[in-house]
Coordinates of C-alpha atoms in Angstrom, one line a residue:
Chain A
X1 CA -13.9 -4.8 -63.1
X2 CA -11.0 -2.4 -62.9
X3 CA -9.3 -2.1 -59.6
X4 CA -8.5 1.4 -58.8
X5 CA -5.4 2.0 -56.8
X6 CA -5.7 5.3 -54.9
X7 CA -2.7 5.1 -52.7
X8 CA -0.1 2.6 -51.6
X9 CA 0.3 4.3 -48.2
X10 CA -0.4 2.1 -45.2
X11 CA -4.1 2.1 -44.2
X12 CA -4.8 4.8 -41.7
X13 CA -7.5 2.8 -39.9
X14 CA -6.2 -0.5 -38.6
X15 CA -8.5 -3.3 -37.9
X16 CA -7.5 -5.7 -35.2
X17 CA -4.5 -7.5 -36.6
X18 CA -4.9 -11.2 -37.1
X19 CA -1.5 -12.9 -36.9
X20 CA -2.8 -16.3 -36.0
X21 CA -1.5 -19.3 -37.8
X22 CA -3.5 -20.2 -40.9
X23 CA -3.9 -23.7 -42.4
X24 CA -2.6 -23.6 -46.0
X25 CA -4.0 -26.8 -47.5
X26 CA -2.6 -26.2 -51.0
X27 CA 0.9 -25.7 -49.6
X28 CA 0.7 -28.8 -47.6
X29 CA -0.7 -30.9 -50.4
X30 CA 2.0 -29.8 -52.8
X31 CA 4.7 -30.5 -50.2
X32 CA 3.3 -34.0 -49.7
X33 CA 3.1 -34.8 -53.4
X34 CA 6.7 -33.6 -54.0
X35 CA 7.8 -35.7 -51.0
X36 CA 6.1 -38.8 -52.5
X37 CA 7.7 -38.3 -55.9
X38 CA 11.1 -38.1 -54.3
X39 CA 10.5 -41.2 -52.3
X40 CA 9.2 -43.0 -55.3
X41 CA 12.4 -42.5 -57.4
X42 CA 14.5 -43.8 -54.5
X43 CA 12.1 -46.7 -54.1
X44 CA 12.3 -47.7 -57.8
X45 CA 16.1 -47.6 -57.7
X46 CA 16.2 -49.7 -54.6
X47 CA 13.7 -52.2 -55.9
X48 CA 15.7 -52.7 -59.1
X49 CA 18.8 -53.4 -57.0
X50 CA 16.7 -55.7 -54.9
X51 CA 15.4 -57.7 -57.8
X52 CA 18.8 -57.9 -59.3
X53 CA 20.3 -59.1 -56.0
X54 CA 17.5 -61.6 -55.5
X55 CA 17.7 -63.2 -58.9
X56 CA 21.5 -63.2 -58.8
X57 CA 21.3 -65.0 -55.6
X58 CA 19.3 -67.8 -57.3
X59 CA 22.2 -68.0 -59.8
X60 CA 24.8 -68.4 -57.1
X61 CA 22.7 -70.9 -55.2
X62 CA 22.8 -73.2 -58.3
X63 CA 25.2 -76.1 -57.6
X64 CA 26.7 -75.7 -61.1
X65 CA 28.3 -72.4 -60.2
X66 CA 30.2 -70.8 -57.3
X67 CA 30.9 -67.2 -56.5
X68 CA 34.6 -68.1 -56.6
X69 CA 34.3 -69.3 -60.1
X70 CA 32.2 -66.3 -61.1
X71 CA 34.8 -63.9 -59.8
X72 CA 37.9 -66.0 -60.4
X73 CA 37.5 -67.6 -63.8
X74 CA 38.2 -65.9 -67.1
X75 CA 36.1 -68.2 -69.3
X76 CA 32.4 -67.6 -70.0
X77 CA 30.7 -70.5 -71.8
X78 CA 27.2 -71.1 -70.3
X79 CA 26.7 -74.1 -72.7
X80 CA 29.5 -76.1 -70.9
X81 CA 28.8 -74.6 -67.5
X82 CA 31.7 -72.0 -67.4
X83 CA 30.7 -68.7 -65.8
X84 CA 33.7 -66.5 -65.4
X85 CA 32.5 -62.9 -65.5
X86 CA 36.0 -61.4 -66.4
X87 CA 35.6 -62.6 -70.0
X88 CA 32.7 -60.1 -70.3
X89 CA 34.1 -57.4 -68.0
X90 CA 37.3 -57.3 -70.0
X91 CA 35.4 -56.5 -73.2
X92 CA 33.3 -53.9 -71.5
X93 CA 36.4 -52.2 -70.0
X94 CA 38.3 -52.3 -73.3
X95 CA 35.6 -50.8 -75.4
X96 CA 34.8 -48.2 -72.7
X97 CA 38.4 -47.1 -72.4
X98 CA 38.7 -46.7 -76.1
X99 CA 35.5 -44.8 -76.2
X100 CA 36.6 -42.4 -73.4
X101 CA 40.0 -42.0 -75.0
X102 CA 38.2 -40.6 -78.0
X103 CA 35.4 -38.7 -76.3
X104 CA 37.2 -37.0 -73.4
X105 CA 40.0 -35.3 -75.3
X106 CA 38.0 -34.5 -78.4
X107 CA 34.9 -33.4 -76.4
X108 CA 37.0 -31.2 -74.1
X109 CA 38.8 -29.6 -77.0
X110 CA 35.5 -28.9 -78.8
X111 CA 34.1 -27.5 -75.5
X112 CA 37.2 -25.2 -75.1
X113 CA 36.9 -24.0 -78.6
X114 CA 33.2 -23.3 -78.3
X115 CA 33.4 -21.6 -75.0
X116 CA 36.7 -19.7 -75.2
X117 CA 37.4 -19.1 -78.8
X118 CA 34.3 -19.2 -81.0
X119 CA 32.4 -16.0 -81.7
X120 CA 28.8 -16.0 -80.7
X121 CA 27.7 -16.5 -84.3
X122 CA 30.0 -19.6 -84.8
X123 CA 28.9 -21.0 -81.5
X124 CA 25.2 -20.6 -82.4
X125 CA 25.8 -22.6 -85.5
X126 CA 28.2 -25.3 -84.2
X127 CA 26.6 -26.2 -80.9
X128 CA 23.2 -27.4 -82.5
X129 CA 25.1 -29.4 -85.1
X130 CA 27.2 -31.1 -82.5
X131 CA 24.0 -31.9 -80.5
X132 CA 22.4 -33.5 -83.6
X133 CA 25.1 -36.2 -83.3
X134 CA 23.5 -37.1 -79.9
X135 CA 20.2 -37.7 -81.6
X136 CA 21.4 -40.4 -83.9
X137 CA 20.1 -43.8 -82.8
X138 CA 22.8 -46.1 -81.5
X139 CA 21.8 -48.9 -83.9
X140 CA 22.9 -46.6 -86.7
X141 CA 26.2 -46.0 -85.0
X142 CA 26.5 -49.8 -84.7
X143 CA 26.2 -50.4 -88.4
X144 CA 28.4 -47.4 -89.0
X145 CA 31.1 -49.2 -87.0
X146 CA 30.6 -52.5 -88.7
X147 CA 30.1 -51.3 -92.3
X148 CA 32.4 -48.3 -92.4
X149 CA 34.9 -48.0 -89.6
X150 CA 35.9 -51.7 -89.5
X151 CA 36.6 -51.9 -93.3
X152 CA 38.5 -48.7 -93.0
X153 CA 40.6 -50.0 -90.1
X154 CA 41.2 -53.2 -92.0
X155 CA 42.4 -51.4 -95.1
X156 CA 44.8 -49.3 -92.9
X157 CA 46.1 -51.8 -90.4
X158 CA 45.6 -55.1 -92.3
X159 CA 43.6 -58.2 -91.8
X160 CA 44.8 -59.0 -88.3
X161 CA 41.7 -57.1 -87.3
X162 CA 38.7 -59.2 -87.4
X163 CA 35.4 -58.4 -89.0
X164 CA 34.2 -58.0 -85.4
X165 CA 36.5 -56.1 -83.2
X166 CA 36.5 -54.0 -80.0
X167 CA 38.5 -51.1 -81.5
X168 CA 35.9 -50.2 -84.1
X169 CA 33.1 -50.5 -81.6
X170 CA 35.0 -48.4 -79.0
X171 CA 35.9 -45.7 -81.5
X172 CA 32.3 -45.3 -82.7
X173 CA 31.1 -45.4 -79.1
X174 CA 33.5 -42.5 -78.4
X175 CA 31.9 -40.6 -81.3
X176 CA 28.5 -41.3 -79.9
X177 CA 29.5 -39.9 -76.4
X178 CA 31.4 -37.0 -77.9
X179 CA 28.4 -34.5 -78.2
X180 CA 27.4 -35.2 -74.6
X181 CA 30.9 -34.7 -73.3
X182 CA 31.4 -31.5 -75.3
X183 CA 28.0 -30.1 -74.5
X184 CA 28.3 -30.7 -70.7
X185 CA 31.9 -29.5 -70.6
X186 CA 31.0 -26.4 -72.5
X187 CA 28.3 -25.7 -70.0
X188 CA 30.8 -26.1 -67.2
X189 CA 33.4 -23.8 -68.9
X190 CA 30.7 -21.2 -69.6
X191 CA 29.7 -21.2 -66.0
X192 CA 33.2 -20.0 -64.9
X193 CA 32.8 -16.3 -64.1
X194 CA 34.3 -14.0 -66.7
X195 CA 36.2 -12.2 -63.9
X196 CA 38.7 -15.1 -63.8
X197 CA 39.3 -14.9 -67.5
X198 CA 39.8 -11.2 -67.2
X199 CA 42.2 -11.7 -64.3
X200 CA 44.3 -14.1 -66.4
X201 CA 44.2 -11.9 -69.6
X202 CA 45.2 -8.8 -67.5
X203 CA 48.3 -10.6 -66.4
X204 CA 49.4 -11.0 -70.0
X205 CA 48.2 -14.5 -70.6
X206 CA 47.2 -15.8 -74.0
X207 CA 43.8 -17.3 -74.6
X208 CA 45.2 -20.7 -74.5
X209 CA 47.0 -20.3 -71.2
X210 CA 43.9 -18.7 -69.6
X211 CA 41.7 -21.5 -71.0
X212 CA 43.9 -24.4 -70.0
X213 CA 45.3 -23.2 -66.7
X214 CA 42.6 -21.1 -65.3
X215 CA 39.2 -21.8 -66.8
X216 CA 39.5 -25.6 -67.2
X217 CA 40.7 -26.2 -63.6
X218 CA 37.9 -23.9 -62.3
X219 CA 35.3 -25.9 -64.4
X220 CA 36.8 -29.2 -63.4
X221 CA 33.9 -30.4 -61.3
X222 CA 31.5 -29.9 -64.2
X223 CA 33.9 -31.5 -66.6
X224 CA 34.2 -34.4 -64.1
X225 CA 30.5 -34.8 -64.1
X226 CA 30.5 -35.0 -67.9
X227 CA 33.2 -37.7 -67.7
X228 CA 31.1 -39.6 -65.2
X229 CA 28.1 -39.5 -67.4
X230 CA 30.3 -40.5 -70.4
X231 CA 31.7 -43.4 -68.4
X232 CA 28.2 -44.6 -67.6
X233 CA 27.1 -44.3 -71.2
X234 CA 30.1 -46.2 -72.4
X235 CA 29.7 -49.0 -69.9
X236 CA 26.0 -49.3 -70.5
X237 CA 26.0 -48.9 -74.3
X238 CA 24.6 -52.0 -75.8
X239 CA 23.7 -51.7 -79.5
X240 CA 27.0 -50.6 -80.9
X241 CA 29.0 -53.3 -79.2
X242 CA 26.3 -56.0 -79.9
X243 CA 26.6 -55.2 -83.6
X244 CA 30.3 -54.4 -84.1
X245 CA 32.4 -56.1 -81.5
X246 CA 31.3 -59.7 -81.9
X247 CA 29.3 -62.4 -80.1
X248 CA 32.1 -64.6 -78.7
X249 CA 32.9 -64.1 -75.1
X250 CA 36.7 -64.0 -74.7
X251 CA 39.0 -62.7 -71.9
X252 CA 41.1 -60.2 -73.8
X253 CA 42.2 -56.6 -73.7
X254 CA 43.4 -56.6 -77.2
X255 CA 41.3 -54.1 -79.1
X256 CA 41.9 -55.8 -82.4
X257 CA 40.1 -58.9 -81.3
X258 CA 36.4 -59.6 -81.1
X259 CA 34.9 -60.0 -77.6
X260 CA 31.4 -59.7 -76.2
X261 CA 30.7 -57.1 -73.5
X262 CA 28.3 -57.6 -70.6
X263 CA 25.6 -55.6 -72.2
X264 CA 25.9 -57.2 -75.6
X265 CA 25.8 -60.6 -73.9
X266 CA 22.6 -59.7 -71.9
X267 CA 21.0 -58.4 -75.1
X268 CA 21.8 -61.5 -77.1
X269 CA 20.9 -64.1 -74.6
X270 CA 17.7 -62.5 -73.4
X271 CA 16.5 -62.2 -77.0
X272 CA 16.5 -66.0 -77.3
X273 CA 13.9 -68.2 -75.6
X274 CA 15.5 -68.9 -72.2
X275 CA 13.4 -70.9 -69.9
X276 CA 12.5 -69.2 -66.7
X277 CA 14.8 -70.2 -63.7
X278 CA 17.3 -71.9 -65.9
X279 CA 20.9 -71.2 -65.0
X280 CA 21.4 -69.2 -68.2
X281 CA 18.4 -67.1 -67.3
X282 CA 19.7 -66.4 -63.8
X283 CA 23.2 -65.7 -65.0
X284 CA 21.8 -62.6 -66.7
X285 CA 20.9 -61.1 -63.4
X286 CA 24.4 -61.8 -62.1
X287 CA 25.9 -60.0 -65.1
X288 CA 23.5 -57.1 -64.6
X289 CA 24.5 -56.8 -61.0
X290 CA 28.2 -56.9 -62.0
X291 CA 27.4 -54.1 -64.6
X292 CA 25.8 -52.1 -61.8
X293 CA 28.9 -52.6 -59.6
X294 CA 31.3 -51.7 -62.4
X295 CA 29.4 -48.5 -63.1
X296 CA 29.2 -47.7 -59.4
X297 CA 33.0 -48.2 -58.9
X298 CA 33.8 -46.1 -62.0
X299 CA 31.5 -43.3 -60.8
X300 CA 33.0 -43.3 -57.3
X301 CA 36.5 -43.3 -58.8
X302 CA 35.6 -40.3 -61.1
X303 CA 34.0 -38.5 -58.2
X304 CA 37.1 -39.0 -56.1
X305 CA 39.3 -37.7 -58.9
X306 CA 37.1 -34.6 -59.3
X307 CA 37.2 -33.9 -55.6
X308 CA 40.9 -34.2 -55.5
X309 CA 41.8 -31.9 -58.4
X310 CA 39.0 -29.4 -58.7
X311 CA 39.5 -25.7 -58.0
X312 CA 36.5 -24.3 -56.2
X313 CA 35.6 -20.7 -56.9
X314 CA 32.9 -18.9 -54.9
Chain B
X1 CA 54.5 -10.7 -85.7
X2 CA 54.7 -8.1 -83.0
X3 CA 57.4 -5.5 -82.4
X4 CA 58.4 -5.5 -78.8
X5 CA 57.7 -2.3 -77.1
X6 CA 61.2 -2.0 -75.9
X7 CA 62.7 -2.3 -79.3
X8 CA 60.3 0.3 -80.6
X9 CA 61.1 2.5 -77.6
X10 CA 64.8 2.4 -78.5
X11 CA 64.2 3.2 -82.2
X12 CA 61.9 6.1 -81.3
X13 CA 64.3 7.4 -78.8
X14 CA 67.1 7.6 -81.3
X15 CA 65.0 9.2 -84.1
X16 CA 62.6 11.4 -82.1
X17 CA 64.4 12.1 -78.9
X18 CA 62.9 15.6 -78.7
X19 CA 59.4 14.3 -78.6
X20 CA 57.7 15.3 -75.3
X21 CA 55.6 12.1 -75.3
X22 CA 58.6 10.4 -73.6
X23 CA 57.7 12.2 -70.3
X24 CA 54.4 10.5 -69.9
X25 CA 53.7 7.0 -68.8
X26 CA 50.8 6.8 -71.2
X27 CA 49.0 9.3 -73.4
X28 CA 45.8 9.2 -75.5
X29 CA 45.3 11.3 -78.7
X30 CA 41.8 11.9 -80.0
X31 CA 40.7 8.6 -78.6
X32 CA 37.2 7.4 -79.5
X33 CA 35.8 4.1 -78.3
X34 CA 32.9 2.4 -80.0
X35 CA 30.7 -0.5 -79.1
X36 CA 29.5 -1.4 -82.6
X37 CA 27.9 1.8 -83.8
X38 CA 27.5 3.2 -80.4
X39 CA 30.1 5.9 -79.5
X40 CA 30.8 5.3 -75.8
X41 CA 33.8 7.5 -75.2
X42 CA 34.7 10.5 -77.4
X43 CA 37.8 12.5 -78.1
X44 CA 39.9 11.8 -75.0
X45 CA 43.3 13.4 -74.8
X46 CA 45.0 12.6 -71.6
X47 CA 48.6 12.7 -70.6
X48 CA 49.2 10.4 -67.6
X49 CA 52.3 11.3 -65.5
X50 CA 54.8 8.7 -64.5
X51 CA 54.8 7.5 -61.0
X52 CA 51.7 9.5 -60.0
X53 CA 48.2 8.5 -59.3
X54 CA 45.6 9.7 -61.8
X55 CA 42.0 9.4 -60.9
X56 CA 39.2 9.2 -63.4
X57 CA 35.9 10.4 -61.8
X58 CA 32.4 11.1 -63.1
X59 CA 28.8 9.9 -62.8
X60 CA 27.8 6.3 -63.6
X61 CA 27.7 5.3 -67.2
X62 CA 30.0 8.0 -68.5
X63 CA 32.6 5.6 -69.8
X64 CA 35.2 5.7 -67.0
X65 CA 35.8 1.9 -67.0
X66 CA 35.6 1.8 -70.8
X67 CA 38.4 4.3 -71.0
X68 CA 40.4 2.6 -68.3
X69 CA 40.1 -0.7 -70.1
X70 CA 41.2 0.9 -73.4
X71 CA 44.6 1.4 -71.8
X72 CA 45.5 -2.3 -71.6
X73 CA 43.3 -3.4 -74.5
X74 CA 40.9 -5.3 -72.3
X75 CA 38.1 -4.0 -74.5
X76 CA 39.4 -6.4 -77.2
X77 CA 37.4 -9.0 -75.4
X78 CA 34.1 -7.1 -75.8
X79 CA 32.2 -8.1 -78.9
X80 CA 32.1 -5.2 -81.4
X81 CA 34.4 -2.9 -79.3
X82 CA 36.7 -0.8 -81.4
X83 CA 38.9 2.2 -81.0
X84 CA 39.8 5.2 -83.1
X85 CA 42.8 7.5 -82.3
X86 CA 45.9 6.6 -80.4
X87 CA 47.0 5.3 -77.0
X88 CA 50.7 6.0 -76.8
X89 CA 53.2 4.3 -74.4
X90 CA 56.8 5.2 -74.9
X91 CA 55.8 6.8 -78.2
X92 CA 54.3 3.5 -79.5
X93 CA 50.6 3.3 -80.4
X94 CA 49.2 0.4 -78.5
X95 CA 46.5 0.0 -81.1
X96 CA 49.1 -0.2 -83.9
X97 CA 48.8 -3.1 -86.4
X98 CA 51.9 -4.8 -85.3
X99 CA 51.2 -4.6 -81.5
X100 CA 50.5 -7.8 -79.6
X101 CA 47.8 -7.1 -77.0
X102 CA 49.2 -9.9 -74.8
X103 CA 52.5 -7.9 -74.5
X104 CA 50.6 -4.7 -73.8
X105 CA 48.7 -6.3 -70.8
X106 CA 51.9 -7.7 -69.5
X107 CA 53.2 -4.1 -69.2
X108 CA 50.0 -2.6 -68.0
X109 CA 48.5 -4.6 -65.1
X110 CA 45.0 -4.3 -63.9
X111 CA 43.1 -4.6 -60.6
X112 CA 39.3 -5.1 -60.9
X113 CA 36.3 -3.9 -59.0
X114 CA 35.5 -7.2 -57.3
X115 CA 38.5 -9.1 -56.0
X116 CA 39.0 -12.0 -58.5
X117 CA 41.8 -14.3 -57.2
X118 CA 42.2 -17.5 -59.0
X119 CA 40.7 -20.5 -57.2
X120 CA 44.3 -21.7 -56.6
X121 CA 46.6 -21.3 -53.6
X122 CA 47.8 -17.9 -52.5
X123 CA 51.3 -18.8 -53.7
X124 CA 50.1 -20.0 -57.0
X125 CA 48.0 -16.9 -57.5
X126 CA 51.2 -14.9 -57.7
X127 CA 53.4 -17.4 -59.3
X128 CA 51.1 -18.1 -62.2
X129 CA 51.3 -14.8 -63.8
X130 CA 55.0 -14.6 -63.4
X131 CA 55.4 -18.1 -64.8
X132 CA 53.4 -17.5 -68.0
X133 CA 55.5 -14.4 -68.6
X134 CA 58.6 -16.5 -68.6
X135 CA 60.0 -15.7 -65.1
X136 CA 62.9 -18.0 -64.5
X137 CA 64.2 -16.7 -61.2
X138 CA 63.5 -17.8 -57.7
X139 CA 59.8 -18.1 -57.4
X140 CA 59.7 -18.2 -53.6
X141 CA 61.5 -14.9 -53.5
X142 CA 59.3 -13.3 -56.1
X143 CA 56.1 -14.4 -54.2
X144 CA 57.5 -13.0 -51.0
X145 CA 58.5 -9.7 -52.6
X146 CA 55.1 -9.3 -54.3
X147 CA 53.2 -10.0 -51.1
X148 CA 55.4 -7.6 -49.1
X149 CA 54.9 -4.9 -51.7
X150 CA 51.1 -5.4 -51.4
X151 CA 51.4 -5.3 -47.6
X152 CA 50.0 -8.8 -47.3
X153 CA 53.1 -10.9 -46.5
X154 CA 52.7 -10.8 -42.7
X155 CA 49.1 -11.9 -42.9
X156 CA 49.6 -14.9 -45.2
X157 CA 53.2 -16.0 -44.9
X158 CA 52.1 -19.1 -42.9
X159 CA 49.4 -20.2 -45.2
X160 CA 50.8 -19.7 -48.7
X161 CA 49.4 -23.1 -49.7
X162 CA 45.9 -22.3 -48.7
X163 CA 43.2 -21.5 -51.2
X164 CA 43.0 -17.7 -51.9
X165 CA 39.3 -17.8 -51.3
X166 CA 39.9 -18.3 -47.6
X167 CA 41.1 -14.7 -47.4
X168 CA 38.8 -11.8 -46.6
X169 CA 37.7 -9.5 -49.4
X170 CA 40.3 -6.9 -48.5
X171 CA 43.1 -9.4 -48.4
X172 CA 41.9 -10.9 -51.7
X173 CA 42.1 -7.5 -53.3
X174 CA 45.6 -7.0 -52.0
X175 CA 46.5 -10.4 -53.3
X176 CA 45.2 -9.3 -56.7
X177 CA 47.5 -6.2 -56.4
X178 CA 50.4 -8.5 -55.5
X179 CA 49.6 -10.7 -58.4
X180 CA 49.7 -7.7 -60.7
X181 CA 52.9 -6.5 -59.3
X182 CA 54.6 -9.9 -59.7
X183 CA 54.6 -9.5 -63.5
X184 CA 56.4 -6.2 -63.0
X185 CA 54.2 -3.9 -65.1
X186 CA 55.0 -0.2 -65.5
X187 CA 51.4 0.9 -65.1
X188 CA 48.7 -0.5 -62.9
X189 CA 45.0 0.2 -63.7
X190 CA 42.6 0.0 -60.9
X191 CA 38.8 -0.1 -61.6
X192 CA 37.1 0.9 -58.4
X193 CA 39.4 -1.3 -56.4
X194 CA 37.9 -0.5 -53.1
X195 CA 34.2 -0.2 -54.0
X196 CA 33.4 -3.7 -52.6
X197 CA 35.5 -3.3 -49.4
X198 CA 34.8 -2.1 -46.0
X199 CA 36.2 1.3 -44.8
X200 CA 39.2 -0.2 -43.1
X201 CA 40.2 -2.4 -46.0
X202 CA 39.6 0.6 -48.3
X203 CA 42.0 2.6 -46.2
X204 CA 44.7 -0.1 -46.5
X205 CA 44.3 -0.2 -50.2
X206 CA 44.7 3.6 -50.4
X207 CA 47.8 3.5 -48.2
X208 CA 49.1 0.8 -50.4
X209 CA 48.6 2.9 -53.5
X210 CA 50.7 5.7 -52.0
X211 CA 53.5 3.1 -51.4
X212 CA 53.1 1.7 -54.9
X213 CA 53.3 5.0 -56.7
X214 CA 57.0 5.2 -55.9
X215 CA 57.6 2.5 -58.5
X216 CA 54.4 2.4 -60.6
X217 CA 52.2 4.7 -62.5
X218 CA 48.6 4.2 -61.2
X219 CA 45.4 5.1 -63.0
X220 CA 42.3 4.6 -60.8
X221 CA 38.6 4.8 -61.6
X222 CA 36.5 5.7 -58.6
X223 CA 33.0 6.7 -57.7
X224 CA 34.1 8.0 -54.5
X225 CA 35.1 11.6 -54.7
X226 CA 36.7 11.7 -51.2
X227 CA 38.9 8.8 -52.3
X228 CA 39.9 10.6 -55.5
X229 CA 40.7 13.7 -53.4
X230 CA 42.7 11.7 -50.9
X231 CA 44.8 9.5 -53.1
X232 CA 45.3 11.0 -56.5
X233 CA 47.8 13.6 -57.8
X234 CA 45.8 14.2 -61.0
X235 CA 42.1 13.9 -61.7
X236 CA 40.2 13.5 -65.0
X237 CA 36.6 14.5 -64.8
X238 CA 34.3 12.6 -67.2
X239 CA 30.8 13.3 -68.2
X240 CA 28.4 12.6 -71.0
X241 CA 28.6 15.0 -73.9
X242 CA 25.2 16.8 -74.0
X243 CA 24.9 16.4 -77.8
X244 CA 26.5 13.0 -78.7
X245 CA 25.6 11.3 -75.4
X246 CA 29.2 9.9 -75.4
X247 CA 31.4 10.0 -72.4
X248 CA 34.3 12.5 -72.6
X249 CA 36.9 14.1 -70.3
X250 CA 35.6 17.6 -69.6
X251 CA 38.4 18.6 -67.3
X252 CA 41.8 17.3 -66.5
X253 CA 44.1 18.9 -64.0
X254 CA 46.0 18.3 -60.7
X255 CA 43.6 17.0 -58.1
X256 CA 43.8 20.1 -55.9
X257 CA 42.7 22.4 -58.7
X258 CA 39.9 20.1 -59.7
X259 CA 38.5 20.0 -56.1
X260 CA 39.1 23.6 -55.2
X261 CA 39.1 25.8 -58.3
X262 CA 37.6 23.7 -61.1
X263 CA 37.2 25.6 -64.4
X264 CA 34.1 23.8 -65.6
X265 CA 30.8 24.5 -63.8
X266 CA 29.8 20.8 -64.2
X267 CA 32.9 19.7 -62.5
X268 CA 32.3 22.0 -59.6
X269 CA 28.7 20.8 -59.3
X270 CA 29.9 17.2 -59.3
X271 CA 32.7 17.5 -56.8
X272 CA 30.7 19.5 -54.5
X273 CA 27.8 17.0 -54.6
X274 CA 25.4 19.4 -56.3
X275 CA 25.2 17.3 -59.5
X276 CA 21.9 16.8 -61.3

């Protein structure tokens, strides 16, 4: 049936107006559902932390280990009752720093090129290619590190680099994070209003001066977010380090050596047949809690840096 | 490789000293501006007088801003924009093959429709442009001079380290003018500089323009005919060509003539508000 609109003028005959409150059940139901979903995500996060804490508590209650040893010792050898977390943390930090040293400068450079220099056509070709890198499974990256990058490093630097080493794992991890870094940074740079670029150009700045001194500082909060995500990816990455950086826990910051990260250790140990409630089993939760804390601290640090140095535009 | 405008200026002065182009701040000859295949501005021949205010008026979409942005090659950043004809400054074609557009923009400053200060401190907003242009002198002095010239010094002298976005819209626009002045251009282009401001801020900008024209040549695009009549010495009236649908200057004269005895009927209709 076709509705015929004769006129949009207000009706000439007014019925008694009804301005009384109506019950809108659909609205209320939707609001309720959305609220529940929001609560659920918070609840899940909290319960994970709770389970971690609870199980880790069992670990620290064990007479074989003390919190002081856990946080004070640099030797991790569960077989002989040594539980010094720093042996694992050092490897996580070393590989993550190497990864970020690769991903941040390269990712930011790629983002600046794509956002400030590349023509629309070049960008429409390059960006999808870069994002394909993000789709490669990390196990492939792991073998790439072990089978290609490590031999390459050994042929360049020499045999003081082991077959398993943190340098190779860190470099490849950086390549893995690169597309994420560049894609997120590019979005942040793109969001900077064009009027700021025009202001810079109109003062006689080159593209590079405008990009580096006006656009990047204005996009710093978005770039910072990219770095935060990158840090979390690096700290949490498991497969690459499990394959390429070795299975011996060792307190070292020397990237040429092999050392096991927290994640790789968890993956290796939990793959075996650990008996429930054994000290090895419980130690996994303590490591996981530590991993959580390291990520949290790095996130807070990044957020603080972003707040300190960003330039806010309205 | 670019040839500096100044060198070129000297060489042309010696060889073609009799050329009348020397009298003008900037001059266009048979200027056509295209966006891809679309002819946006057609056959513009303007002679902009030194240390005067020239207004470009006309209805929306007739290419006023496009023409203005051709003067300092800001259209270079628009995909597919290209130019035919010449824009001459000191006898040098700014679209010549060996011209560096960065050098052009350093000599021809621009103030935009919406205030666009950098999200930096008030001080840094002014210092930045000077610094990238290689200014080596006392930066504090330069910042103060530029702010004084833009009639903003007294309002901001105690908060130079504060973010520019804390200023009001009118103050931000004067900061943008101060920023443009600090690179010491010869010409300042203004693209509807007061259109986003309240009447009092607008008045202050207009007063400032009268002050600035003692040292600078100003070209202003404005929608506001009263403003053009109030501030400008010369006025260019633009309109779409009825056949090609490209914007063109239909009349260019001193402002008084344009507003009192225009030669073109369309100009008369437009300035008296009987347009369309």
